[in-house]
Coordinates of C-alpha atoms in Angstrom, one line a residue:
M1 CA -70.3 -40.7 68.5
K2 CA -73.2 -38.8 70.1
F3 CA -75.2 -35.8 68.7
I4 CA -77.5 -33.1 70.0
L5 CA -81.1 -32.7 68.9
A6 CA -82.5 -29.2 68.9
L7 CA -86.3 -28.6 68.8
D8 CA -87.0 -25.2 67.2
Q9 CA -90.7 -24.5 67.6
G10 CA -91.4 -21.3 65.6
T11 CA -94.3 -19.1 64.9
T12 CA -95.2 -20.7 61.5
S13 CA -93.4 -24.0 61.6
S14 CA -91.8 -26.6 63.8
R15 CA -88.3 -27.6 63.0
A16 CA -85.8 -30.1 64.4
M17 CA -82.0 -30.2 63.8
V18 CA -79.3 -32.6 64.7
F19 CA -75.9 -31.1 65.4
D20 CA -72.5 -32.7 65.8
R21 CA -69.6 -31.5 68.0
A22 CA -68.4 -29.0 65.4
G23 CA -71.8 -27.3 65.4
T24 CA -72.6 -28.7 61.9
I25 CA -76.2 -29.6 61.0
R26 CA -76.3 -33.3 60.3
G27 CA -80.0 -33.7 59.8
M28 CA -83.0 -31.3 59.6
A29 CA -86.8 -31.5 59.2
Q30 CA -89.5 -28.8 59.1
R31 CA -93.3 -28.8 59.1
E32 CA -95.6 -25.8 58.8
F33 CA -98.8 -25.7 60.9
R34 CA -102.0 -23.7 60.6
Q35 CA -102.6 -20.2 61.8
F36 CA -106.1 -19.0 62.8
F37 CA -107.4 -15.4 62.5
P38 CA -110.8 -15.5 64.2
Q39 CA -111.1 -11.7 64.3
P40 CA -109.0 -8.8 62.9
G41 CA -105.9 -8.5 65.1
W42 CA -106.4 -12.0 66.6
V43 CA -103.9 -14.8 66.0
E44 CA -104.3 -18.4 67.3
Q45 CA -102.7 -21.8 66.9
D46 CA -103.8 -25.3 67.8
G47 CA -101.6 -26.5 70.7
N48 CA -102.1 -30.2 69.8
E49 CA -100.9 -29.4 66.2
I50 CA -97.8 -27.6 67.6
W51 CA -96.9 -30.7 69.6
A52 CA -97.7 -33.2 66.9
S53 CA -95.6 -31.3 64.3
Q54 CA -92.7 -30.9 66.7
V55 CA -92.5 -34.5 67.8
G56 CA -92.9 -35.6 64.2
V57 CA -90.0 -33.5 62.8
A58 CA -87.8 -34.6 65.8
M59 CA -88.0 -38.2 64.7
E60 CA -87.7 -37.2 61.0
A61 CA -84.5 -35.1 61.6
V62 CA -82.8 -38.0 63.4
T63 CA -83.7 -40.4 60.7
R64 CA -82.5 -38.1 58.0
A65 CA -79.2 -37.8 59.8
G66 CA -78.9 -41.6 59.6
L67 CA -79.2 -42.0 63.3
T68 CA -81.5 -43.3 66.0
M69 CA -82.6 -41.7 69.3
A70 CA -79.9 -43.8 71.0
D71 CA -77.3 -41.6 69.3
I72 CA -78.8 -38.4 70.9
A73 CA -76.9 -37.1 73.9
A74 CA -79.5 -34.5 74.8
I75 CA -82.4 -32.4 73.6
G76 CA -82.4 -28.6 73.6
I77 CA -85.6 -26.6 73.1
T78 CA -86.1 -23.1 71.7
N79 CA -89.5 -21.6 71.0
Q80 CA -91.7 -18.7 70.0
R81 CA -91.9 -16.9 73.2
E82 CA -95.0 -15.1 74.4
T83 CA -97.5 -17.4 72.8
T84 CA -99.8 -18.6 75.6
L85 CA -101.4 -22.0 76.4
L86 CA -103.8 -23.2 79.1
W87 CA -104.4 -26.9 79.6
D88 CA -106.0 -29.4 81.9
R89 CA -103.4 -31.0 84.3
Q90 CA -105.3 -34.4 84.3
T91 CA -105.9 -34.8 80.5
G92 CA -103.1 -32.7 79.1
K93 CA -105.6 -31.2 76.7
P94 CA -105.6 -27.4 75.9
L95 CA -108.8 -25.6 76.9
H96 CA -108.5 -23.2 74.0
N97 CA -106.3 -22.5 71.0
A98 CA -102.9 -21.0 71.9
I99 CA -103.0 -17.2 71.7
V100 CA -100.0 -16.2 69.6
W101 CA -97.5 -13.4 70.5
Q102 CA -98.7 -11.3 67.6
D103 CA -102.3 -11.3 68.9
R104 CA -103.6 -7.8 69.8
R105 CA -106.9 -8.7 71.6
T106 CA -105.7 -7.5 75.0
A107 CA -104.6 -4.1 73.9
A108 CA -107.5 -2.5 75.8
A109 CA -106.6 -4.4 79.0
C110 CA -103.0 -3.0 78.7
D111 CA -104.5 0.5 78.2
R112 CA -106.5 0.1 81.4
L113 CA -103.4 -0.8 83.4
K114 CA -101.5 2.1 82.0
E115 CA -104.4 4.5 82.8
A116 CA -104.3 3.1 86.4
G117 CA -100.7 4.2 86.6
R118 CA -99.3 0.6 86.7
E119 CA -96.8 0.8 83.8
P120 CA -93.8 2.0 85.8
L121 CA -94.2 -1.0 88.2
F122 CA -94.3 -3.5 85.4
R123 CA -91.4 -1.8 83.7
E124 CA -89.2 -1.8 86.8
R125 CA -90.0 -5.4 87.8
T126 CA -90.1 -7.1 84.4
G127 CA -88.1 -4.9 82.1
L128 CA -91.0 -5.0 79.7
V129 CA -93.5 -2.4 78.5
L130 CA -97.2 -2.9 79.0
D131 CA -98.2 -4.3 75.7
A132 CA -100.5 -7.0 74.4
Y133 CA -97.4 -8.7 73.0
F134 CA -96.6 -10.4 76.3
S135 CA -98.2 -13.5 78.0
G136 CA -99.8 -12.1 81.1
T137 CA -102.8 -10.3 79.7
K138 CA -103.3 -13.2 77.2
L139 CA -103.6 -15.6 80.1
A140 CA -106.0 -13.3 82.0
W141 CA -108.1 -13.2 78.8
L142 CA -108.3 -17.0 78.7
L143 CA -109.3 -17.2 82.3
D144 CA -112.0 -14.6 81.8
N145 CA -113.4 -15.9 78.5
I146 CA -113.4 -19.7 78.9
P147 CA -116.4 -20.7 80.9
G148 CA -115.3 -22.1 84.3
A149 CA -111.6 -21.6 83.6
R150 CA -111.0 -19.1 86.5
E151 CA -112.6 -21.4 89.1
R152 CA -110.8 -24.4 87.8
A153 CA -107.5 -22.5 87.8
E154 CA -108.0 -21.4 91.4
A155 CA -108.7 -25.1 92.3
G156 CA -105.4 -26.1 90.8
E157 CA -106.8 -28.1 87.9
L158 CA -105.2 -26.1 85.1
A159 CA -101.6 -25.3 83.9
F160 CA -100.3 -22.3 82.1
G161 CA -97.3 -22.3 79.9
T162 CA -95.5 -20.7 77.0
V163 CA -94.5 -23.1 74.2
D164 CA -91.4 -24.4 76.0
S165 CA -93.5 -25.5 78.9
W166 CA -96.1 -27.1 76.6
L167 CA -93.3 -29.1 74.9
V168 CA -91.6 -30.2 78.1
W169 CA -95.0 -31.3 79.6
N170 CA -95.7 -33.5 76.6
L171 CA -92.1 -34.8 76.2
T172 CA -92.1 -35.9 79.9
G173 CA -95.7 -37.2 79.8
G174 CA -96.8 -34.5 82.2
R175 CA -94.2 -35.2 84.8
R176 CA -92.5 -31.7 84.5
H177 CA -94.3 -28.3 84.4
L178 CA -91.5 -25.8 84.0
T179 CA -90.1 -22.9 82.0
D180 CA -86.7 -21.5 81.7
V181 CA -85.8 -18.0 83.1
S182 CA -85.6 -16.5 79.6
N183 CA -89.1 -17.5 78.7
A184 CA -90.4 -16.5 82.2
S185 CA -89.0 -13.0 81.6
R186 CA -91.4 -12.5 78.7
T187 CA -94.7 -12.9 80.6
L188 CA -95.2 -9.6 82.5
M189 CA -95.4 -11.8 85.7
F190 CA -91.7 -12.4 86.5
D191 CA -89.3 -10.2 88.5
I192 CA -86.1 -10.3 86.4
H193 CA -84.0 -8.9 89.3
R194 CA -85.1 -11.3 92.0
G195 CA -85.6 -14.2 89.6
C196 CA -89.0 -15.3 90.6
W197 CA -92.7 -14.8 89.9
D198 CA -94.0 -11.6 91.3
G199 CA -97.1 -11.8 93.6
E200 CA -98.0 -8.1 93.2
L201 CA -98.0 -8.3 89.4
L202 CA -100.0 -11.6 89.5
E203 CA -102.6 -9.8 91.6
L204 CA -102.9 -6.9 89.2
L205 CA -103.3 -9.3 86.3
G206 CA -105.7 -11.5 88.2
I207 CA -103.5 -14.6 87.7
P208 CA -103.6 -17.5 90.3
A209 CA -100.1 -18.5 91.2
N210 CA -100.8 -22.2 91.1
L211 CA -101.2 -22.0 87.3
L212 CA -97.5 -21.1 86.9
P213 CA -94.6 -23.4 85.9
E214 CA -91.5 -23.9 88.0
V215 CA -88.7 -21.5 86.7
V216 CA -85.4 -23.3 85.9
G217 CA -82.1 -22.4 84.4
S218 CA -81.4 -22.4 80.7
S219 CA -78.7 -25.2 80.7
E220 CA -79.4 -28.1 83.1
V221 CA -80.9 -31.6 82.9
Y222 CA -84.6 -31.2 83.5
G223 CA -85.5 -34.9 83.1
E224 CA -85.9 -37.5 80.3
T225 CA -88.5 -38.1 77.6
T226 CA -91.4 -40.3 78.7
P227 CA -91.0 -44.0 78.1
G228 CA -92.5 -45.0 74.8
L229 CA -92.3 -41.7 73.1
F230 CA -89.0 -42.5 71.5
A231 CA -87.1 -45.9 71.3
V232 CA -85.0 -44.8 74.3
P233 CA -85.4 -42.0 77.0
V234 CA -83.4 -38.9 76.0
P235 CA -82.3 -36.2 78.5
I236 CA -83.9 -32.7 78.0
A237 CA -81.1 -30.4 79.0
G238 CA -81.4 -26.9 77.5
I239 CA -84.2 -24.3 77.0
A240 CA -84.2 -20.7 75.8
G241 CA -86.6 -18.4 74.1
D242 CA -85.9 -18.2 70.4
Q243 CA -84.1 -14.8 70.4
Q244 CA -82.1 -15.5 73.5
A245 CA -81.1 -18.9 71.9
A246 CA -80.0 -17.1 68.8
L247 CA -77.9 -14.6 70.8
F248 CA -76.2 -17.6 72.4
G249 CA -75.8 -19.4 69.1
Q250 CA -74.2 -16.3 67.6
A251 CA -71.6 -16.5 70.4
C252 CA -72.6 -13.1 71.7
T253 CA -71.5 -14.0 75.1
R254 CA -69.6 -10.7 76.0
P255 CA -71.3 -7.4 76.8
G256 CA -71.8 -5.1 73.8
M257 CA -72.1 -7.9 71.2
A258 CA -75.4 -7.9 69.3
K259 CA -77.3 -9.9 66.8
N260 CA -80.5 -9.5 64.8
T261 CA -82.7 -12.4 63.8
Y262 CA -84.8 -12.1 60.6
G263 CA -87.7 -14.5 61.2
T264 CA -91.5 -14.0 61.2
G265 CA -90.6 -10.9 63.3
C266 CA -87.3 -9.2 63.6
F267 CA -85.4 -9.2 66.9
M268 CA -82.2 -7.4 67.9
L269 CA -80.5 -8.3 71.1
M270 CA -77.4 -6.8 72.7
Q271 CA -75.7 -8.8 75.5
T272 CA -75.2 -6.7 78.7
G273 CA -73.7 -9.3 81.0
A274 CA -74.7 -9.5 84.6
T275 CA -76.3 -6.0 84.5
A276 CA -79.9 -5.5 83.7
V277 CA -79.6 -2.2 81.8
P278 CA -82.8 -0.1 81.9
S279 CA -83.8 1.4 78.6
R280 CA -84.5 5.1 78.0
N281 CA -85.7 4.4 74.5
N282 CA -88.6 1.9 74.8
L283 CA -86.4 -1.2 74.4
L284 CA -86.9 -4.2 76.6
T285 CA -84.6 -5.3 79.3
T286 CA -84.8 -9.1 79.3
V287 CA -83.0 -12.2 80.7
A288 CA -80.6 -13.6 78.1
W289 CA -80.0 -16.9 80.0
R290 CA -79.1 -18.4 83.3
I291 CA -76.2 -20.9 83.4
G292 CA -75.3 -22.2 86.9
D293 CA -75.6 -19.3 89.3
R294 CA -75.0 -16.6 86.8
T295 CA -77.8 -14.7 85.0
D296 CA -77.0 -12.7 81.9
Y297 CA -79.2 -10.0 80.6
A298 CA -79.8 -8.3 77.2
L299 CA -81.4 -5.2 75.7
E300 CA -84.0 -6.2 73.1
G301 CA -85.8 -4.5 70.3
S302 CA -88.7 -6.3 68.7
V303 CA -90.2 -5.8 65.3
F304 CA -93.5 -7.7 65.0
I305 CA -93.6 -8.2 61.2
A306 CA -90.5 -9.0 59.1
G307 CA -90.5 -12.3 57.2
A308 CA -94.3 -12.3 57.7
A309 CA -94.5 -9.4 55.3
V310 CA -92.9 -11.5 52.6
Q311 CA -95.5 -14.2 53.4
W312 CA -98.1 -11.5 52.9
L313 CA -96.7 -10.8 49.4
R314 CA -97.1 -14.5 48.7
D315 CA -100.4 -15.4 50.3
G316 CA -102.2 -12.0 50.5
L317 CA -101.2 -10.2 47.3
G318 CA -100.1 -13.2 45.3
I319 CA -97.3 -11.4 43.6
I320 CA -94.8 -14.1 44.4
R321 CA -95.3 -17.9 44.5
S322 CA -92.6 -18.6 47.1
A323 CA -90.6 -16.5 49.5
A324 CA -87.4 -17.2 47.5
E325 CA -88.9 -15.2 44.6
V326 CA -88.9 -11.9 46.5
E327 CA -85.2 -11.1 46.1
P328 CA -85.0 -11.4 42.3
L329 CA -88.2 -9.5 41.9
A330 CA -87.0 -6.7 44.2
A331 CA -83.6 -6.7 42.5
S332 CA -85.3 -6.2 39.0
V333 CA -85.7 -2.5 39.9
P334 CA -82.9 -0.2 41.1
D335 CA -84.9 1.2 44.0
S336 CA -88.4 1.2 45.4
G337 CA -89.5 4.1 43.2
G338 CA -90.3 6.2 46.2
V339 CA -92.7 3.6 47.7
Y340 CA -92.5 2.9 51.5
L341 CA -94.2 -0.1 53.1
V342 CA -94.7 0.1 56.9
P343 CA -95.6 -3.5 57.8
A344 CA -97.4 -2.6 61.0
F345 CA -99.9 -5.4 60.4
A346 CA -99.9 -6.2 64.2
G347 CA -99.0 -2.8 65.5
L348 CA -95.5 -1.4 65.9
G349 CA -93.0 -2.8 68.4
A350 CA -89.8 -1.2 69.7
P351 CA -89.0 1.6 69.9
H352 CA -92.5 3.0 68.9
W353 CA -94.8 0.6 70.8
D354 CA -98.0 1.7 69.0
Q355 CA -100.7 -1.0 69.5
Y356 CA -103.0 0.8 67.1
A357 CA -100.6 1.3 64.2
R358 CA -101.6 -0.6 61.0
G359 CA -99.9 -1.5 57.8
T360 CA -99.4 1.4 55.4
M361 CA -98.1 1.8 51.9
V362 CA -97.3 5.3 50.6
G363 CA -95.7 6.9 47.5
I364 CA -97.6 4.8 45.0
T365 CA -97.9 6.2 41.5
R366 CA -99.1 4.8 38.1
G367 CA -95.5 3.7 37.6
T368 CA -95.5 1.5 40.7
T369 CA -95.0 -2.2 39.9
A370 CA -95.0 -5.4 41.8
A371 CA -91.2 -5.2 41.9
H372 CA -91.3 -1.8 43.6
I373 CA -93.7 -3.2 46.2
A374 CA -91.5 -6.2 46.8
R375 CA -88.4 -4.0 47.2
A376 CA -90.3 -1.6 49.5
T377 CA -91.3 -4.7 51.6
L378 CA -87.7 -5.7 52.1
E379 CA -86.6 -2.2 52.8
G380 CA -89.4 -1.8 55.3
I381 CA -87.8 -4.7 57.3
A382 CA -84.4 -3.0 57.2
F383 CA -85.8 0.4 58.2
Q384 CA -87.4 -1.0 61.3
V385 CA -84.1 -2.6 62.3
A386 CA -82.3 0.7 61.8
D387 CA -84.7 2.3 64.2
L388 CA -83.9 -0.4 66.8
L389 CA -80.1 0.0 66.4
Q390 CA -80.3 3.8 66.9
A391 CA -82.2 3.3 70.2
M392 CA -79.9 0.5 71.3
E393 CA -76.7 2.5 70.7
D394 CA -78.2 5.4 72.7
D395 CA -79.1 3.1 75.6
A396 CA -75.8 1.3 75.7
G397 CA -73.8 4.5 75.3
L398 CA -71.5 3.1 72.6
P399 CA -71.8 2.4 68.9
L400 CA -71.8 -1.2 67.6
A401 CA -68.8 -2.5 65.8
E402 CA -70.8 -5.0 63.8
L403 CA -74.2 -6.7 63.7
R404 CA -74.4 -10.4 63.5
V405 CA -77.4 -11.7 61.6
D406 CA -79.3 -14.9 61.3
G407 CA -82.8 -16.3 60.4
G408 CA -84.4 -17.1 57.1
A409 CA -84.3 -13.6 55.6
A410 CA -80.6 -13.2 56.5
G411 CA -79.9 -15.3 53.4
N412 CA -81.3 -12.5 51.3
D413 CA -78.3 -10.6 50.0
L414 CA -80.3 -7.6 48.8
L415 CA -81.8 -7.1 52.2
M416 CA -78.5 -7.6 54.0
Q417 CA -76.7 -5.0 51.8
F418 CA -79.5 -2.5 52.3
Q419 CA -79.3 -3.2 56.0
A420 CA -75.6 -2.4 56.1
D421 CA -76.2 0.8 54.1
L422 CA -78.8 2.0 56.6
L423 CA -76.9 1.0 59.8
R424 CA -73.5 2.3 58.6
V425 CA -71.8 -0.7 60.3
P426 CA -70.7 -4.1 58.8
V427 CA -73.4 -6.8 58.8
T428 CA -71.8 -10.2 59.3
R429 CA -73.6 -13.5 58.4
P430 CA -72.3 -16.8 59.8
T431 CA -72.0 -20.0 57.8
V432 CA -74.7 -21.6 59.9
H433 CA -77.8 -19.4 59.6
E434 CA -79.8 -21.5 62.0
T435 CA -78.3 -20.0 65.1
T436 CA -81.6 -20.2 67.1
A437 CA -81.5 -24.0 66.9
L438 CA -77.7 -24.0 67.4
G439 CA -78.1 -22.0 70.6
A440 CA -80.6 -24.4 72.0
A441 CA -78.2 -27.3 71.1
C442 CA -75.3 -25.6 72.7
L443 CA -77.2 -24.9 76.0
A444 CA -78.2 -28.6 76.1
G445 CA -74.7 -29.8 75.2
L446 CA -73.1 -27.7 78.0
A447 CA -75.4 -29.3 80.5
V448 CA -74.4 -32.8 79.7
G449 CA -70.7 -32.1 79.1
Y450 CA -70.9 -32.5 75.3
W451 CA -69.0 -29.2 75.0
K452 CA -66.6 -28.2 77.8
D453 CA -67.5 -24.5 78.1
Q454 CA -68.7 -21.4 76.3
A455 CA -65.2 -20.7 74.9
E456 CA -65.3 -24.0 73.0
I457 CA -68.7 -23.2 71.7
A458 CA -67.6 -19.8 70.4
T459 CA -65.0 -21.5 68.2
H460 CA -67.8 -22.9 66.1
W461 CA -68.9 -19.5 64.9
Q462 CA -67.7 -19.2 61.3
L463 CA -68.1 -16.2 59.0
D464 CA -69.9 -16.7 55.7
R465 CA -70.0 -13.1 54.4
T466 CA -69.6 -9.5 55.5
F467 CA -71.8 -6.7 54.0
A468 CA -70.1 -3.4 54.3
P469 CA -72.0 -0.1 53.7
T470 CA -71.7 1.2 50.1
L471 CA -74.6 3.7 49.9
P472 CA -73.5 7.3 50.5
A473 CA -74.4 8.4 54.0
E474 CA -76.4 11.4 52.7
R475 CA -78.6 9.1 50.6
A476 CA -79.1 6.7 53.6
A477 CA -80.2 9.7 55.7
E478 CA -82.6 10.8 53.0
L479 CA -84.2 7.4 52.8
R480 CA -84.6 7.2 56.6
A481 CA -86.2 10.6 56.6
G482 CA -88.8 9.3 54.1
W483 CA -89.3 6.3 56.2
S484 CA -90.0 8.5 59.3
R485 CA -92.7 10.3 57.3
A486 CA -94.3 7.1 56.2
L487 CA -94.2 5.8 59.8
E488 CA -96.1 8.7 61.1
R489 CA -98.9 7.9 58.7
A490 CA -99.2 4.4 60.0
K491 CA -99.3 5.3 63.7
G492 CA -102.6 5.3 65.6
W493 CA -104.7 4.1 62.7
A494 CA -106.9 1.6 64.5
V495 CA -109.5 3.1 66.9
P496 CA -109.3 1.7 70.4
G497 CA -112.3 -0.5 71.3
E498 CA -113.2 -1.3 67.7
P499 CA -112.7 -4.9 66.5
S500 CA -109.7 -4.1 64.3
S501 CA -107.7 -3.1 67.4

């Protein structure tokens, strides 16, 4: 019996999971790695540490499943998306720390492109807004700030990649430099309609084309792991950005189906089929995946800070010792006591797109306790998701029937119930919460014939629990009105050009 190994390279940790034919996890391993904050608003990671942690947990997960690499039919990869790496093609060594998707250092560069009237062009070609979130301006910053990097890039000595490219490069011993279409669509450099890198956008960003990886489909055999890495070579056969992988793992393969992932950030995607639906509400139009000759698209809303806000309660404020403590602490009070926390620690994503918003807490009184702050933190996550759904329903032209949820915080019953109360639609949680890794496994399994087709994969989705709205609609509206007032106080706080921006 064979199994599929999924590599789930996330923002704060690298994980690996072994899945069987029923989509059940047979073995899992996880390892956190360091985050660096060299200046306010800057976020970096060590590319070598990302790779070492990922290959380490891969072997550990297989061992925990009681297997060897000879039992693995294929490897699927899913990853934090816009995080940007630049490395030497000869040595394979990064020239600089990876610049993480949360990093805001290129906000001013985005502003300059907007002032030059370039945003409509980027929006039309890429489906994205001009924001520091995406890879293009991060790569330009690396070329401009690493001595000699631009000259070396133009000479063909360097390689750019998002994390999927970096992992494949290392897994294949540098033989393959590629990215899948879902990750390419997050760079500000890729035309999602023609399915290729865009020369005009590259020129505007100042990016030499020879830096870029080959763009491939999301479910095909790309090659094998390099000899000596594992006991036997293993096919690498599926790649998708983390949110697209979760959409696939949630079996949202028909237009109109939607999911929300509660991870470090929060990401809602609605499948729109073969149509790239333009957004009127500052959502993103993105590639969901490409399988064979068919490209599927999605509307996406991104919240930059979700689970990371709970980490802040633990590491920054010290009011909890572990993330698991936040639910009982928040549940110890009946409500937030009028406190609202806007977790705009890295600006605001969709549908607001305010690069200069910052975290804000309002409504504090002498009666405010740690429990109220914990509850306001969870509610702040749910309010942001409600803003996304409202925009998405308007773009799609129809209300959602349900929202499928996954990610670490989806296991928080208090948060899920409050989410259903705000959205006014059922929130459904599957038995397997790890749908990001499952999606990567399914894409890889399809490519090697482990699963017959998408219909077979959809049968693996099993319901754990449905959260139905219980809060009166009038009260939900009152809470959302209070959130809107708090949101306005968070917007535009940082001053453009100052270090905090």
